[in-house]
XYZ file of C-alpha atoms in Angstrom:
215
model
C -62.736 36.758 105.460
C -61.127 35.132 108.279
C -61.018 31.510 109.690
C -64.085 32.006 111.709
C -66.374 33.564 109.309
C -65.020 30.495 106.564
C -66.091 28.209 109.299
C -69.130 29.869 110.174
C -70.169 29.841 106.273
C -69.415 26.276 105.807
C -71.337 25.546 108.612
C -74.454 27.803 107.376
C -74.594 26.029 103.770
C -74.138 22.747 105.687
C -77.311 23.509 107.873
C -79.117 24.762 104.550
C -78.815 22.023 102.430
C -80.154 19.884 105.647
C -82.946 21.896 106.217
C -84.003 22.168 102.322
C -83.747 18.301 101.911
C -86.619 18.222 104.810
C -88.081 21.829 105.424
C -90.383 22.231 108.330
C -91.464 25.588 109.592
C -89.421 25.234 112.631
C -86.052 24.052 111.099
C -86.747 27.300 108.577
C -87.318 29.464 110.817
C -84.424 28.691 112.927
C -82.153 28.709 109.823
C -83.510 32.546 109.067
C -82.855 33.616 112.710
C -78.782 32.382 112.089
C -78.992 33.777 109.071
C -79.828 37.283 110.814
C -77.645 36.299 113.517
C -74.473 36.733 111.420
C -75.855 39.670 109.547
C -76.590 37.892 106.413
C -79.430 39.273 105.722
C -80.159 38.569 101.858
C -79.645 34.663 102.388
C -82.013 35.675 105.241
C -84.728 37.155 103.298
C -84.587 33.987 100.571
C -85.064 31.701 103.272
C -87.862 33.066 104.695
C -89.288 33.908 100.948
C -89.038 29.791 100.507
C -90.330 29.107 104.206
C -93.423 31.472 102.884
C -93.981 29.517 99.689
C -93.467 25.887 101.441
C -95.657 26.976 104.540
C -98.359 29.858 103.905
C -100.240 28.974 106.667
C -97.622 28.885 109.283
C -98.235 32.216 111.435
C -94.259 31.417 112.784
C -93.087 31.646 109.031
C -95.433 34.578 108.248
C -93.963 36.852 111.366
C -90.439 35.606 110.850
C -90.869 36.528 106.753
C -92.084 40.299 108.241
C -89.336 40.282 110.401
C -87.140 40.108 108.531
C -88.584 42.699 105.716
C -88.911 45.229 108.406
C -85.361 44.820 109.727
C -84.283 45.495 105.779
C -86.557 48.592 105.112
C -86.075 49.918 108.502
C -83.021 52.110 106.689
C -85.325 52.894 104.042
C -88.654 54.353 106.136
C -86.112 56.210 108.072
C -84.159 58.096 105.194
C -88.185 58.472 103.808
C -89.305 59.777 107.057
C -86.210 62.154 107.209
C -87.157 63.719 103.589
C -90.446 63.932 104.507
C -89.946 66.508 107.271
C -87.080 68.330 104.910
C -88.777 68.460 101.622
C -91.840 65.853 101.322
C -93.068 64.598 98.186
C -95.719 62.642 96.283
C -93.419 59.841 95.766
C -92.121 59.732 99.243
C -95.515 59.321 100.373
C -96.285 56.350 97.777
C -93.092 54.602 98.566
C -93.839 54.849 102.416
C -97.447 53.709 102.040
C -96.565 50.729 99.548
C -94.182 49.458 102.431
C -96.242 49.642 104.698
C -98.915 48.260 102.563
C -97.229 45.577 100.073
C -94.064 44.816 102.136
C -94.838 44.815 105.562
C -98.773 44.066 105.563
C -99.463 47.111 107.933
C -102.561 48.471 106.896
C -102.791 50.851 109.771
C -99.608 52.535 109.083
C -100.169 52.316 105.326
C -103.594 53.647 105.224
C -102.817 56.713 107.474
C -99.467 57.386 105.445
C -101.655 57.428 102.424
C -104.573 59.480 104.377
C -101.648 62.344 104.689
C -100.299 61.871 101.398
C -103.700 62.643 100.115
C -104.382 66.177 101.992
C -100.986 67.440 100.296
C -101.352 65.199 96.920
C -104.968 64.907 96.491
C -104.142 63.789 92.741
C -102.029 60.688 93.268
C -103.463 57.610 92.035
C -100.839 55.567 93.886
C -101.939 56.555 97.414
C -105.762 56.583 96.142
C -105.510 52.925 94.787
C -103.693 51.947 98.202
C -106.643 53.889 100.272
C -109.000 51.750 98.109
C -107.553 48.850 98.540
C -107.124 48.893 102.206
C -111.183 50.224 102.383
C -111.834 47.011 100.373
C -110.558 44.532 102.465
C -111.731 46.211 105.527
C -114.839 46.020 103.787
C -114.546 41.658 103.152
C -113.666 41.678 106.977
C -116.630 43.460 108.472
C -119.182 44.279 105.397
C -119.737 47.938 106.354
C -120.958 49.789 103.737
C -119.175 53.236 104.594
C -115.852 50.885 103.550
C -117.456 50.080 100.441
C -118.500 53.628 99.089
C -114.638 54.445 100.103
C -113.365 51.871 98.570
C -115.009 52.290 95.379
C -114.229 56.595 95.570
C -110.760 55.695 95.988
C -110.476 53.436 93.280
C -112.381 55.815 90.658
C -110.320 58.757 91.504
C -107.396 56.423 90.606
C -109.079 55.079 87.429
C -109.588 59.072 86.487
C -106.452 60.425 87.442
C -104.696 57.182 85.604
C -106.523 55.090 83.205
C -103.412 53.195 83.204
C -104.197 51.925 86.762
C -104.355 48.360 86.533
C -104.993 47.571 89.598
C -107.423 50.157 90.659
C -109.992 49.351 87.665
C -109.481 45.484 88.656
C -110.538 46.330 92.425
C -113.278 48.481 91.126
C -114.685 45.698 88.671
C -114.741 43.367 91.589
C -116.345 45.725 93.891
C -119.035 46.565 91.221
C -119.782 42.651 90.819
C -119.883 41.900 94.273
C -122.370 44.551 94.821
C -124.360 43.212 91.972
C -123.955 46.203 89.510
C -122.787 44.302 86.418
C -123.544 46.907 83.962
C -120.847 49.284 85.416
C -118.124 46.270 85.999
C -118.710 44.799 82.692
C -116.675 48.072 80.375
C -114.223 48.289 83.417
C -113.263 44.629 83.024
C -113.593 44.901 78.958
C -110.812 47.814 79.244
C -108.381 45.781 81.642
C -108.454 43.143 79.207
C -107.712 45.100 76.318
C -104.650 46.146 77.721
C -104.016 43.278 79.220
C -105.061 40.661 76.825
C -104.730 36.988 77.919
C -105.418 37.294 82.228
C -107.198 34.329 83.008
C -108.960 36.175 86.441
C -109.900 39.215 84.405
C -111.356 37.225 81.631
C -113.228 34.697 84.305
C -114.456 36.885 85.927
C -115.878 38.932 82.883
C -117.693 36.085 82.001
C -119.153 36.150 85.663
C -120.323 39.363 84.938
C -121.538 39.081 81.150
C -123.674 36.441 82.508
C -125.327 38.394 85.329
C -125.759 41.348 82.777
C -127.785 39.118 80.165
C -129.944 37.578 82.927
């Protein structure tokens, strides 16, 4: 490392320590973007990952966090993309769809990557739960009821094909009780809790249910 880049780092932790010892969304932000600017991209990422948790509800912070995620997986969606066209698999498809899905909050992208994972893998409970979980929340935006009987075949084919999935009998438990039909949410939540003994929203919202069921 030369004179410069010493300089230039001193001058980065400087500005850090500044910025941490009175965060705003604009002095975070602007610390990310130097960050980026001198390719320093995992300081980057945990700057942004702090502006997130000091300032959820800053749309600046929230693009800049995405950003920055999408500059780092851009390598990775390519070299997927690339052995999709050579040799495609199951797990190609997953990873692609989770980006899209968990790391970059594209639902578009994610739900048609997992839409085409599907017609090759129709037994993957990874790209069922994420077509399920993207039908859910499209169903909490607009309350169409074609979103909801997706939703909830998604998430069963991902309960049946892995009654391991977590997360797919959670969503279906909550779908079940927000439709009112405790009696089929009350075993789903009773088996997430058994093998996941101690989860505060599983067992709150079990006693939700229970008391719909006895009424």
């Amino acid at each position: 490392m030369g004179l410069f880049d010493s300089t230039k780092r001193r001058q980065l932790n400087d500005l850090e320590r500044e910025v941490l010892a009175n965060p705003t969304p604009q002095n975070m932000v602007s610390l990310v973007e130097r960050y980026m600017a001198a390719a320093d991209e995992e300081h980057a990422l945990e700057m942004a990952r702090k502006a997130v948790e000091k300032f959820p509800n800053s749309e600046k912070v929230q693009n800049t966090y995405q950003n920055v995620r999408r500059l780092q997986l851009q390598s990775e969606i390519t070299e997927i993309n690339k052995a999709l066209r050579r040799s495609p698999s199951k797990a190609h498809y997953e990873r692609l769809a989770a980006i899209y899905h968990t790391e970059l909050g594209n639902r578009t992208k994610a739900f048609e990557t997992a839409l085409e994972g599907l017609t090759k893998y129709p037994n993957s409970d990874g790209l069922h739960l994420i077509s399920g979980q993207i039908r859910m929340d499209r169903f909490h935006t607009d309350f169409l009821a074609n979103d909801f009987t997706e939703a909830v075949s998604h998430l069963e084919k991902a309960a049946s094909i892995n009654p391991n999935n977590y997360k797919s009998h959670l969503c279906l438990a909550r779908l079940y009780s927000e439709a009112c039909v405790f009696g089929k949410a009350k075993p789903v939540l009773e088996q997430v809790l058994k093998a996941n003994p101690g989860d505060t929203n599983v067992e709150t919202l079990l006693r939700h249910v229970e008391d719909n069921v006895a009424l």
